[in-house]
PDB file of C-alpha atoms in Angstrom:
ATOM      1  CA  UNK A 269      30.060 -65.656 -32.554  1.00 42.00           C
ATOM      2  CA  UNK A 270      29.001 -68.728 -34.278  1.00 45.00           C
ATOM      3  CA  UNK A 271      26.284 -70.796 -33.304  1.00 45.00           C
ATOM      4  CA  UNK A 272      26.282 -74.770 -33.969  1.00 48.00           C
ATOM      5  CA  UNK A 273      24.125 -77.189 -32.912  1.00 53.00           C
ATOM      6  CA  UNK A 274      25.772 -80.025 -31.316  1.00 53.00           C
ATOM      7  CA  UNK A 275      27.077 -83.162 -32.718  1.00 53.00           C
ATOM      8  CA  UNK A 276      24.220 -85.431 -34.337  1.00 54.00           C
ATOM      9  CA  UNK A 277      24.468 -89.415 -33.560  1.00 56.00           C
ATOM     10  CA  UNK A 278      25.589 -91.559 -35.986  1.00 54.00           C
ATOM     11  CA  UNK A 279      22.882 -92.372 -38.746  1.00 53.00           C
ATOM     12  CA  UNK A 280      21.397 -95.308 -37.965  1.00 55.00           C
ATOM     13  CA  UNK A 281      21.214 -97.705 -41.313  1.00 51.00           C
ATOM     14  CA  UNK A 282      19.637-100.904 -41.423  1.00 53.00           C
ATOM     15  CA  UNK A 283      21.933-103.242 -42.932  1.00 58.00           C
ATOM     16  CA  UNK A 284      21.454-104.418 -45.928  1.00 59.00           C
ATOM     17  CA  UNK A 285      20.324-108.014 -46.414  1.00 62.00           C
ATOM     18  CA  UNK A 286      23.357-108.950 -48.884  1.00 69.00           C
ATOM     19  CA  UNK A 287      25.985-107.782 -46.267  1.00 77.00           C
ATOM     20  CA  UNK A 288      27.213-105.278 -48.321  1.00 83.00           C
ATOM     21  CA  UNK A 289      27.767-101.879 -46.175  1.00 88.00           C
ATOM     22  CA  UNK A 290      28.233 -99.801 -48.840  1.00 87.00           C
ATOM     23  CA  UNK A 291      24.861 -97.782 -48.118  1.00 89.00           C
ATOM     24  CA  UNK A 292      26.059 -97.391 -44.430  1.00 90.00           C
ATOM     25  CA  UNK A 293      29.433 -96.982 -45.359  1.00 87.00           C
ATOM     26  CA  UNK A 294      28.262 -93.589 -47.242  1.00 89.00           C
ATOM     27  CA  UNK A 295      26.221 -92.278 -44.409  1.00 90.00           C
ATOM     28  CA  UNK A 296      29.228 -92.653 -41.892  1.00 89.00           C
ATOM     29  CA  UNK A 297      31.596 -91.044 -44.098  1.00 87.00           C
ATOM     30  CA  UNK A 298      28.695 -87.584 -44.426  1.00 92.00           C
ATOM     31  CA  UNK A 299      28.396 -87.938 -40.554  1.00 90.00           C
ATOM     32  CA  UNK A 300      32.250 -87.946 -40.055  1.00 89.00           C
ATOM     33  CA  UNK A 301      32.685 -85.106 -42.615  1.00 90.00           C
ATOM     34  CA  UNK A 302      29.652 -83.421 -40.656  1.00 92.00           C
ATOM     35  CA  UNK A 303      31.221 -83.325 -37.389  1.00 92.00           C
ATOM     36  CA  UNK A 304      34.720 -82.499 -38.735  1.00 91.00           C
ATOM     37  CA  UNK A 305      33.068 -79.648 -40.368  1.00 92.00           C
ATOM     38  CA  UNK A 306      31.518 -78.572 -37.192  1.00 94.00           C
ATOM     39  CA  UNK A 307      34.856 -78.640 -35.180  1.00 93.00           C
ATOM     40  CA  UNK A 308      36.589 -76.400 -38.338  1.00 93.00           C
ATOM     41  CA  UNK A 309      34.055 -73.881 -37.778  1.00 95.00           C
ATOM     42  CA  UNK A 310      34.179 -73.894 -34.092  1.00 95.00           C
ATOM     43  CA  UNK A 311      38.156 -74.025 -33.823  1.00 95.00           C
ATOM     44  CA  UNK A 312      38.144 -71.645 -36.948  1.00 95.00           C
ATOM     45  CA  UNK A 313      35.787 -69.022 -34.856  1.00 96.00           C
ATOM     46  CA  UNK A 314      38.237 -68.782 -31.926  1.00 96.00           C
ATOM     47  CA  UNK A 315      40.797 -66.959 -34.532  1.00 96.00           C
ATOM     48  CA  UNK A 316      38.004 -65.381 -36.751  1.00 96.00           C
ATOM     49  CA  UNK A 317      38.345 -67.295 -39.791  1.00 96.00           C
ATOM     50  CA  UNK A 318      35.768 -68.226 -41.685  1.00 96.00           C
ATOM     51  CA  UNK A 319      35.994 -71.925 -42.942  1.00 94.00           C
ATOM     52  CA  UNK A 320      36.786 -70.762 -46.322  1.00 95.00           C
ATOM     53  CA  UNK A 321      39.827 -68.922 -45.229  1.00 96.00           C
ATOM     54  CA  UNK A 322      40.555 -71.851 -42.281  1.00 95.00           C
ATOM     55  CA  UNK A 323      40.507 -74.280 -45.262  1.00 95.00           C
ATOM     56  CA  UNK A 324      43.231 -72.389 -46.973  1.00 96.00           C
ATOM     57  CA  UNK A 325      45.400 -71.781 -44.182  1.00 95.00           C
ATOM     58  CA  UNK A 326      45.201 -75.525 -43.341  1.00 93.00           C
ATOM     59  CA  UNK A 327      46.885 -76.218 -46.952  1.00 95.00           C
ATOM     60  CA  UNK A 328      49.635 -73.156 -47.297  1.00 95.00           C
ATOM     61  CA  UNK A 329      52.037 -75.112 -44.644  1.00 92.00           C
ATOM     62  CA  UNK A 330      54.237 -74.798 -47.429  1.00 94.00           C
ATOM     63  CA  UNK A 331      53.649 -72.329 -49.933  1.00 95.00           C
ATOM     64  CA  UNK A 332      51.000 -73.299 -52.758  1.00 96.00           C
ATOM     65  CA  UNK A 333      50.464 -71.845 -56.256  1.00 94.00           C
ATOM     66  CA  UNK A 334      46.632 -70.318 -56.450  1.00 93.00           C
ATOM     67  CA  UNK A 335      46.163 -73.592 -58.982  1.00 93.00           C
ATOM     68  CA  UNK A 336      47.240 -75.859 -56.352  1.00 95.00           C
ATOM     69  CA  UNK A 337      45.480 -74.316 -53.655  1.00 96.00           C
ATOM     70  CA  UNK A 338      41.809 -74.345 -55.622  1.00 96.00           C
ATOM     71  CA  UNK A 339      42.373 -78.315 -56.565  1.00 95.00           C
ATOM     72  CA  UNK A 340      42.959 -78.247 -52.315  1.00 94.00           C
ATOM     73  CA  UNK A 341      39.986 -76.726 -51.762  1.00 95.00           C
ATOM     74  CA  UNK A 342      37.743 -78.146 -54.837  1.00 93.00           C
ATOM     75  CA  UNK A 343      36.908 -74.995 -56.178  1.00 92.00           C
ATOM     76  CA  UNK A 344      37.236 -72.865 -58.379  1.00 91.00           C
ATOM     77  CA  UNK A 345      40.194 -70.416 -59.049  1.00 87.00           C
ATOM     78  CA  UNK A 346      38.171 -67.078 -58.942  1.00 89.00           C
ATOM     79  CA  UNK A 347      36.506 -68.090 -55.325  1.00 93.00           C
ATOM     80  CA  UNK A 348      40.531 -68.901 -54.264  1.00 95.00           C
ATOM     81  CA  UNK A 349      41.180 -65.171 -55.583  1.00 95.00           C
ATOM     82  CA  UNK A 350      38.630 -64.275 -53.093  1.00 95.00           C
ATOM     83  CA  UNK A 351      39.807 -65.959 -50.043  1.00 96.00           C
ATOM     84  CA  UNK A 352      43.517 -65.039 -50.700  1.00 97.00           C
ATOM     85  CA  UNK A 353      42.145 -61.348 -51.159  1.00 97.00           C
ATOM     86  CA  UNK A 354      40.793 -61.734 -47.517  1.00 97.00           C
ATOM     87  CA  UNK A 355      44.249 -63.344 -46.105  1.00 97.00           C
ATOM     88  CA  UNK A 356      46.302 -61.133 -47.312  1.00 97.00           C
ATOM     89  CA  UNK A 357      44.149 -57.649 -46.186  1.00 97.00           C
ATOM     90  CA  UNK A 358      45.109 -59.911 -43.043  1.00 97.00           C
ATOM     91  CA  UNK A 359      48.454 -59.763 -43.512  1.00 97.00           C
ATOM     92  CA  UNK A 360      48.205 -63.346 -43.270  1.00 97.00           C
ATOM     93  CA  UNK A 361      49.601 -64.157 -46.330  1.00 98.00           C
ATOM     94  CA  UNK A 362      51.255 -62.628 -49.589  1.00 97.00           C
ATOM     95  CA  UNK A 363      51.283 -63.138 -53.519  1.00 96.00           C
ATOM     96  CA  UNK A 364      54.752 -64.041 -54.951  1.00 94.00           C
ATOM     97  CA  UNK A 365      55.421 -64.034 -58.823  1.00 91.00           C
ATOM     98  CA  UNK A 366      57.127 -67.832 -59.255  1.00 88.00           C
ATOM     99  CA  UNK A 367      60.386 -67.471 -61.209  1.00 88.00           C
ATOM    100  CA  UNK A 368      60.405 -68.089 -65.246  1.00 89.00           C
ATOM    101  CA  UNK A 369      56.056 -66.927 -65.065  1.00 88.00           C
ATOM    102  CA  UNK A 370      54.793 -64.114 -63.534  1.00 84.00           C
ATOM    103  CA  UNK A 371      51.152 -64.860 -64.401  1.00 88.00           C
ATOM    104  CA  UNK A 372      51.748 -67.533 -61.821  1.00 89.00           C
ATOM    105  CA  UNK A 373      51.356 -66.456 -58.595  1.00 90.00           C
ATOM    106  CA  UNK A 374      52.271 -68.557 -55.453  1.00 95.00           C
ATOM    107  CA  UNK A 375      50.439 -68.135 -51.823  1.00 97.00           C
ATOM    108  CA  UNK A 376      53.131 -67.905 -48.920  1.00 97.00           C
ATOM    109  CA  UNK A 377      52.652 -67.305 -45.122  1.00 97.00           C
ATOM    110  CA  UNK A 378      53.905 -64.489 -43.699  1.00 98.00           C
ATOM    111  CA  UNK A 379      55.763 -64.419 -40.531  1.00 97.00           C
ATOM    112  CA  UNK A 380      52.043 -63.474 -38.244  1.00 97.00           C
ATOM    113  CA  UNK A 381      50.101 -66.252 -41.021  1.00 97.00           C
ATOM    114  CA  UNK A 382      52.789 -68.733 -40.207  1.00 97.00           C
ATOM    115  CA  UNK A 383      52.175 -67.864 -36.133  1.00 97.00           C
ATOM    116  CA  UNK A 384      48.167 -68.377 -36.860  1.00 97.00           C
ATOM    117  CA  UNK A 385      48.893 -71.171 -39.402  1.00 95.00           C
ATOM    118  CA  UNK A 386      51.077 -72.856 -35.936  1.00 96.00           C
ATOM    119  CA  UNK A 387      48.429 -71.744 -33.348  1.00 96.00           C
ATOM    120  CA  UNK A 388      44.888 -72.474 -35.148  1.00 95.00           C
ATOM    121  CA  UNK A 389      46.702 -76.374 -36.229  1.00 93.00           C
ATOM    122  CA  UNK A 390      47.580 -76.842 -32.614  1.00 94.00           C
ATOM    123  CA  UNK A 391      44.211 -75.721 -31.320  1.00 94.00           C
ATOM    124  CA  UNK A 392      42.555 -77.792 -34.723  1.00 91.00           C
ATOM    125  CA  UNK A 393      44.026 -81.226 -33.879  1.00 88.00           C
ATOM    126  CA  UNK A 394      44.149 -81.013 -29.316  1.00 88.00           C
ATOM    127  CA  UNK A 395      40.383 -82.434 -29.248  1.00 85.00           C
ATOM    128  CA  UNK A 396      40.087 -83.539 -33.051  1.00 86.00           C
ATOM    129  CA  UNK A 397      36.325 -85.107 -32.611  1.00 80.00           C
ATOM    130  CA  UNK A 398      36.731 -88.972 -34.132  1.00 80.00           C
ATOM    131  CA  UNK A 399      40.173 -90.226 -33.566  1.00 86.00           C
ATOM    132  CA  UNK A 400      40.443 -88.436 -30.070  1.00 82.00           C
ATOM    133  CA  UNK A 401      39.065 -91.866 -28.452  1.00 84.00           C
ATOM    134  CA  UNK A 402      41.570 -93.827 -31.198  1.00 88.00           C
ATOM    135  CA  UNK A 403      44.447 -95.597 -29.780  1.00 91.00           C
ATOM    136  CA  UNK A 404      47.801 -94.881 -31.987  1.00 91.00           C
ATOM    137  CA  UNK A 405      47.207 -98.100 -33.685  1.00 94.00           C
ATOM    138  CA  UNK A 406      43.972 -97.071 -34.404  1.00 93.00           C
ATOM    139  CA  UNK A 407      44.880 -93.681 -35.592  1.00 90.00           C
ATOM    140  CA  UNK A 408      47.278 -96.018 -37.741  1.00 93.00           C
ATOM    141  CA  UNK A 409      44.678 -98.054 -38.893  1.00 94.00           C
ATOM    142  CA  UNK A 410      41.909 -95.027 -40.177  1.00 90.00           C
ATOM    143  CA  UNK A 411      44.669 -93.202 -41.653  1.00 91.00           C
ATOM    144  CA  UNK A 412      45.830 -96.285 -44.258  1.00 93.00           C
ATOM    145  CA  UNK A 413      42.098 -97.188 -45.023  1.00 91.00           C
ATOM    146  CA  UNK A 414      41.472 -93.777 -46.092  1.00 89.00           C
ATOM    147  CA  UNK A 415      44.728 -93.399 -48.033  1.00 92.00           C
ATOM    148  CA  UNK A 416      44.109 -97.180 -49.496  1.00 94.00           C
ATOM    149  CA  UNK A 417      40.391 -95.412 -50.393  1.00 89.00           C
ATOM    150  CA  UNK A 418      41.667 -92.437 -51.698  1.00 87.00           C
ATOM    151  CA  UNK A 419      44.277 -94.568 -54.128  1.00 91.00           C
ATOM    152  CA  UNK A 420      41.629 -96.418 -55.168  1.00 91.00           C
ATOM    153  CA  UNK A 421      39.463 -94.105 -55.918  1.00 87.00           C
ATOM    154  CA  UNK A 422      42.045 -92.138 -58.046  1.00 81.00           C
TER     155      UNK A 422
END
């Protein structure tokens, strides 16, 4: 069982004299990333996944070379090895030599990690803390500033 405290308040940030939110800006962001990280390791418990190996499960959807699933995860490739070691003693998911480069290997759900990959989203996104309380236009809304952010930032 893991224990968590509960959710902290927003930081409260004076704001800054020029108008420019930037400072509070940051501090939401680590307070939303604080409580999302919270309900993955909650949600995550419920099927015995560490966050590491939640994290990973959350990206192989669709199958995902061991490159592609480290730049998902910002690591590194040897802690990926790691966490794809654990998946697979699962028999959640399996190696598979890509065609034309067999040092390549790509990370595929089997047919129980595609079950858990179906059950632990579902269960993941039913009370998803911080746009449960959104409208759909506000969903709408979050979702285009933070791809607008994330385009801008590269």
């Amino acid at each position: 069982m893991v224990l968590v405290a509960g959710p902290a308040p927003p930081p409260a940030v004076p704001e800054d004299p020029s108008g420019d939110p930037t400072d509070a800006t940051i501090d939401l962001f680590l307070a939303v990333m604080g409580r999302l990280h919270q309900h993955l390791v909650e949600r995550s418990a419920e099927f015995d996944l560490p966050p590491p190996q939640a994290r990973a499960l959350h990206h192989l959807g669709q199958p995902r070379t061991m490159g592609e699933l480290a730049d998902m995860l910002c690591c590194d490739a040897s802690n990926v090895t790691g966490i794809v070691d654990r998946l697979e003693a699962r028999g959640i998911v399996e190696r598979q030599v890509v065609p034309g480069d067999r040092r390549v290997k790509r990370i595929a759900l089997t047919g129980d990690g595609r079950r858990l990959w179906q059950a632990h989203h579902e269960r993941l996104v039913a009370d998803l803390p911080l746009v449960a309380g959104l409208s759909a236009e506000g969903r709408r809304t979050l979702h285009d500033l933070l791809a607008e952010s994330l385009a801008a930032a590269g």
